[in-house]
């Protein structure tokens, strides 16, 4: 019998989007530090690999005004994670940071610091953002042409790696007797000349416990997948179903070989949601309730407006779909600061009208129907079995769980599902290592003893 | 405004093994631990237990100058203090954050977040990067003259403070009937247009516990017009360097006059004096330690007040400077860590408390509370 794959789990702090049900009486603060502490400690109690924070650098706007129907407001990720390092011991700490509105030297220094302060638990989810809308909050504005965003991201990630490799392991000898703190040859200078960055100097932070923080990527396009296959330790995908998961998994893992990487050097961890009940029927009822909370009457209209590209506030969310036609120009500009997934609004409208007609759905019911996310729903046993089947079936290496409720949204999963995964021998009962690389089974990057940048990876024994 | 319950404020600055370049070679120093969380947690907890108002952690992007015999490397100060925040309760946490190669939007968010994770104990020590070496780390612009960097810092503080106000208190309403999470009329575009950058806003972070974390601006000398102007208009704390009581008193008068010129009431701006300290049980011990340290590494010349001796002598000087109107408090820069910190909290502070010069801050209070500053309303709030 082949060895069972070990599942990797991560906790996503509830987002600034409509996954989070703020209207539930159980819903707590999305900004008080205590909420972050609770979710992180819950994840650590469940022996999760890491805790994850997303990024948003401009508040979303809809019809020219700040969008007010979803959760709004978040802290700076690295600052929260540095604080969480004080109240957790083993949990990995992952922050999403943009390669467009940051600079490699500063970002590399901040992640190296987090890695030191957490004894090797830092991770960086590198994202690209080319939009001029976000750029209005930054010195350079929206300076980057859309097509160049992956060029900048790839060069940014390479450059950060060059900085992290400049200090040799053990550069600091701190010999009080001889008066040598660090030998100068163990602290290498860097010089990077490229189309995006032209920088040089000496990096200000000694080599951190993980060498490089764990690198996460979330790209879904062909270019994004290629970038992930080349540089990422973890890919955070949207493909959380069985078949779409398997297709994505196979495609990305296939790309590793050309970069000299092995299959296990990259973990694919889709985002998903879990709803648990004592019976399957109860779990499904809970889902209905959650969906109503996620798609409020006002939210349903706003969602429709994003596709129609026009003001639909006069329509009744509990009535039929509008018979007016969508505005193609409006659909491009009505909502800003949000990733658009609908490339062709006319096609979406046609499809939605068909669904609404076939199932006799109101506006709100339709939005609930078409925005339902693939999720693990059922009794704890059903959830554990299905999640394990998906992982053993190579639809994923594990999952990032996105709770609906802050901060107690993962309590049930940790209390009821994690023990079942542990019983099946597919999830750790105790942390075996101390760093996030240990949890993920990733090799340590090597630094050259001369302090010169080195691209090589050395493998630690399994 | 609440009345200050103490005569003056004392904080401590931290950097590496202490401010003397040979500090790491002292017997009590732990140079191998300089890049660990535990090192800083221990120091800040001792400073808090000892009744100090705040800790200021120095920072700079580039690696320190010097050869194999100097401490090289430094962790990001703001992250250090975020790491320390959950395991402390009272002490103010003031990181140095530079304005030359950084983004005002990120800096505003980070400091607001430090204020959240510390329940209202965040401050910001403003600094600029002057060197071409620092500029080359970013490759975005050339090194500029100090007056240009200060003008940029001035705009930077302005926009950060606007971003801190860009969410009014109570903007989060969670109104179920209307489906609104926030009252967007209480969120404001800052629409800042300056010489160095434009920032649209609002912040992504709600208004923090203190509303406005404390801003600390360095003023080097009398006649340092640009720094005096920034401090007088925008700072809560001016941190001055002066080696004589008369020079400090003149500088404080100039700062307070300039602050009045900006319409600020007395008590709104605190003037703290930087002091290099080397404390030992006796003056003789201190002198011999000083000789050993200076024999190993030369200190850079400075215009700061410097004291080497037993704690009681320093307490006399601090009292004298405050009585002479030269200071509202002090930032002590220990030569050697943790030894000087131990002498500060075990010798100097108890002495100052006995004299009635100092009152230890109460647990659960904000950094603004320590300085007797009320929590301001957002500038955008309609009253």
Short mmCIF file of N, CA, C and O in Angstrom, two decimals, chain A residues 299-344:
data_model
loop_
_atom_site.label_atom_id
_atom_site.label_comp_id
_atom_site.label_asym_id
_atom_site.label_seq_id
_atom_site.Cartn_x
_atom_site.Cartn_y
_atom_site.Cartn_z
N UNK A 299 -26.72 43.65 -1.19
CA UNK A 299 -25.53 43.06 -1.81
C UNK A 299 -25.87 42.38 -3.13
O UNK A 299 -25.06 42.40 -4.07
N UNK A 300 -27.07 41.80 -3.20
CA UNK A 300 -27.47 41.13 -4.45
C UNK A 300 -27.58 42.14 -5.59
O UNK A 300 -27.11 41.89 -6.71
N UNK A 301 -28.18 43.29 -5.30
CA UNK A 301 -28.29 44.33 -6.32
C UNK A 301 -26.90 44.82 -6.74
O UNK A 301 -26.61 44.97 -7.93
N UNK A 302 -26.03 45.05 -5.76
CA UNK A 302 -24.68 45.53 -6.08
C UNK A 302 -23.94 44.52 -6.96
O UNK A 302 -23.23 44.88 -7.90
N UNK A 303 -24.14 43.25 -6.64
CA UNK A 303 -23.49 42.20 -7.42
C UNK A 303 -23.98 42.23 -8.87
O UNK A 303 -23.20 42.13 -9.81
N UNK A 304 -25.30 42.39 -8.99
CA UNK A 304 -25.91 42.46 -10.32
C UNK A 304 -25.38 43.66 -11.10
O UNK A 304 -25.08 43.58 -12.29
N UNK A 305 -25.23 44.77 -10.39
CA UNK A 305 -24.75 46.00 -11.03
C UNK A 305 -23.33 45.84 -11.58
O UNK A 305 -22.98 46.43 -12.59
N UNK A 306 -22.54 45.01 -10.89
CA UNK A 306 -21.17 44.78 -11.37
C UNK A 306 -21.19 44.14 -12.75
O UNK A 306 -20.32 44.39 -13.57
N UNK A 307 -22.16 43.27 -12.99
CA UNK A 307 -22.23 42.59 -14.27
C UNK A 307 -22.96 43.47 -15.30
O UNK A 307 -22.54 43.59 -16.44
N UNK A 308 -24.04 44.09 -14.84
CA UNK A 308 -24.83 44.91 -15.78
C UNK A 308 -24.15 46.24 -16.11
O UNK A 308 -24.43 46.86 -17.12
N UNK A 309 -23.25 46.68 -15.19
CA UNK A 309 -22.55 47.93 -15.46
C UNK A 309 -23.46 49.15 -15.39
O UNK A 309 -23.17 50.17 -16.01
N UNK A 310 -24.55 49.07 -14.65
CA UNK A 310 -25.43 50.23 -14.52
C UNK A 310 -26.19 50.20 -13.19
O UNK A 310 -26.22 49.18 -12.51
N UNK A 311 -26.77 51.33 -12.88
CA UNK A 311 -27.54 51.50 -11.64
C UNK A 311 -28.81 50.65 -11.71
O UNK A 311 -29.65 50.85 -12.58
N UNK A 312 -28.94 49.69 -10.80
CA UNK A 312 -30.14 48.84 -10.76
C UNK A 312 -30.84 48.97 -9.41
O UNK A 312 -31.57 48.06 -8.98
N UNK A 313 -30.59 50.12 -8.74
CA UNK A 313 -31.11 50.25 -7.37
C UNK A 313 -32.63 50.29 -7.32
O UNK A 313 -33.22 50.08 -6.27
N UNK A 314 -33.26 50.53 -8.45
CA UNK A 314 -34.73 50.57 -8.45
C UNK A 314 -35.34 49.17 -8.47
O UNK A 314 -36.55 49.01 -8.29
N UNK A 315 -34.51 48.16 -8.71
CA UNK A 315 -35.07 46.80 -8.80
C UNK A 315 -35.22 46.16 -7.43
O UNK A 315 -34.45 46.43 -6.50
N UNK A 316 -36.22 45.29 -7.34
CA UNK A 316 -36.50 44.58 -6.09
C UNK A 316 -35.64 43.31 -6.04
O UNK A 316 -35.74 42.46 -6.93
N UNK A 317 -34.82 43.19 -5.02
CA UNK A 317 -33.97 41.99 -4.94
C UNK A 317 -34.78 40.70 -4.86
O UNK A 317 -34.28 39.64 -5.23
N UNK A 318 -36.02 40.81 -4.41
CA UNK A 318 -36.86 39.62 -4.34
C UNK A 318 -37.77 39.50 -5.57
O UNK A 318 -38.72 38.71 -5.57
N UNK A 319 -37.46 40.28 -6.60
CA UNK A 319 -38.22 40.21 -7.85
C UNK A 319 -37.36 39.61 -8.96
O UNK A 319 -36.24 39.14 -8.72
N UNK A 320 -37.89 39.62 -10.18
CA UNK A 320 -37.16 39.00 -11.30
C UNK A 320 -35.96 39.83 -11.77
O UNK A 320 -35.83 41.01 -11.42
N UNK A 321 -35.13 39.22 -12.59
CA UNK A 321 -33.95 39.91 -13.15
C UNK A 321 -34.37 41.09 -14.01
O UNK A 321 -35.44 41.05 -14.62
N UNK A 322 -33.54 42.13 -14.08
CA UNK A 322 -33.88 43.28 -14.91
C UNK A 322 -33.96 42.87 -16.38
O UNK A 322 -33.20 42.01 -16.83
N UNK A 323 -34.89 43.53 -17.10
CA UNK A 323 -34.92 43.23 -18.54
C UNK A 323 -34.09 44.23 -19.34
O UNK A 323 -33.91 44.07 -20.53
N UNK A 324 -33.57 45.28 -18.67
CA UNK A 324 -32.66 46.19 -19.41
C UNK A 324 -31.40 45.44 -19.78
O UNK A 324 -31.01 44.47 -19.13
N UNK A 325 -30.74 45.92 -20.85
CA UNK A 325 -29.51 45.26 -21.29
C UNK A 325 -28.31 45.83 -20.53
O UNK A 325 -28.35 46.96 -20.05
N UNK A 326 -27.24 45.04 -20.38
CA UNK A 326 -26.05 45.52 -19.68
C UNK A 326 -25.32 46.60 -20.48
O UNK A 326 -25.46 46.67 -21.69
N UNK A 327 -24.57 47.40 -19.76
CA UNK A 327 -23.71 48.40 -20.40
C UNK A 327 -22.28 47.90 -20.38
O UNK A 327 -21.69 47.70 -19.32
N UNK A 328 -21.73 47.67 -21.57
CA UNK A 328 -20.39 47.09 -21.64
C UNK A 328 -19.36 48.04 -21.03
O UNK A 328 -18.50 47.64 -20.25
N UNK A 329 -19.48 49.32 -21.36
CA UNK A 329 -18.50 50.30 -20.83
C UNK A 329 -18.63 50.37 -19.30
O UNK A 329 -17.66 50.41 -18.58
N UNK A 330 -19.88 50.39 -18.82
CA UNK A 330 -20.14 50.50 -17.39
C UNK A 330 -19.57 49.33 -16.62
O UNK A 330 -19.06 49.49 -15.51
N UNK A 331 -19.60 48.14 -17.22
CA UNK A 331 -19.13 46.95 -16.50
C UNK A 331 -17.63 47.02 -16.22
O UNK A 331 -17.13 46.41 -15.28
N UNK A 332 -16.92 47.80 -17.04
CA UNK A 332 -15.48 47.92 -16.80
C UNK A 332 -15.17 48.88 -15.67
O UNK A 332 -14.10 48.82 -15.06
N UNK A 333 -16.08 49.82 -15.40
CA UNK A 333 -15.71 50.89 -14.47
C UNK A 333 -16.60 50.97 -13.24
O UNK A 333 -16.30 51.71 -12.32
N UNK A 334 -17.67 50.20 -13.18
CA UNK A 334 -18.62 50.43 -12.09
C UNK A 334 -18.04 50.06 -10.73
O UNK A 334 -18.33 50.68 -9.73
N UNK A 335 -17.19 49.02 -10.72
CA UNK A 335 -16.56 48.62 -9.47
C UNK A 335 -15.06 48.72 -9.63
O UNK A 335 -14.52 48.26 -10.63
N UNK A 336 -14.41 49.33 -8.66
CA UNK A 336 -12.96 49.45 -8.75
C UNK A 336 -12.33 48.91 -7.48
O UNK A 336 -12.87 49.04 -6.40
N UNK A 337 -11.14 48.32 -7.65
CA UNK A 337 -10.43 47.79 -6.50
C UNK A 337 -10.80 46.35 -6.20
O UNK A 337 -10.55 45.84 -5.12
N UNK A 338 -11.42 45.67 -7.17
CA UNK A 338 -11.81 44.29 -6.96
C UNK A 338 -11.39 43.51 -8.21
O UNK A 338 -11.47 44.03 -9.31
N UNK A 339 -10.95 42.27 -8.01
CA UNK A 339 -10.56 41.45 -9.15
C UNK A 339 -11.81 41.06 -9.93
O UNK A 339 -12.79 40.58 -9.37
N UNK A 340 -11.80 41.29 -11.23
CA UNK A 340 -12.95 40.93 -12.05
C UNK A 340 -12.76 39.53 -12.61
O UNK A 340 -11.73 39.19 -13.16
N UNK A 341 -13.78 38.70 -12.47
CA UNK A 341 -13.69 37.37 -13.04
C UNK A 341 -14.55 37.24 -14.29
O UNK A 341 -14.36 36.33 -15.07
N UNK A 342 -15.51 38.16 -14.47
CA UNK A 342 -16.39 38.07 -15.64
C UNK A 342 -15.76 38.87 -16.77
O UNK A 342 -15.71 40.09 -16.72
N UNK A 343 -15.27 38.16 -17.78
CA UNK A 343 -14.61 38.86 -18.88
C UNK A 343 -15.62 39.35 -19.91
O UNK A 343 -15.40 40.32 -20.60
N UNK A 344 -16.74 38.63 -20.01
CA UNK A 344 -17.72 38.95 -21.06
C UNK A 344 -19.10 39.12 -20.41
O UNK A 344 -19.83 38.15 -20.24
#
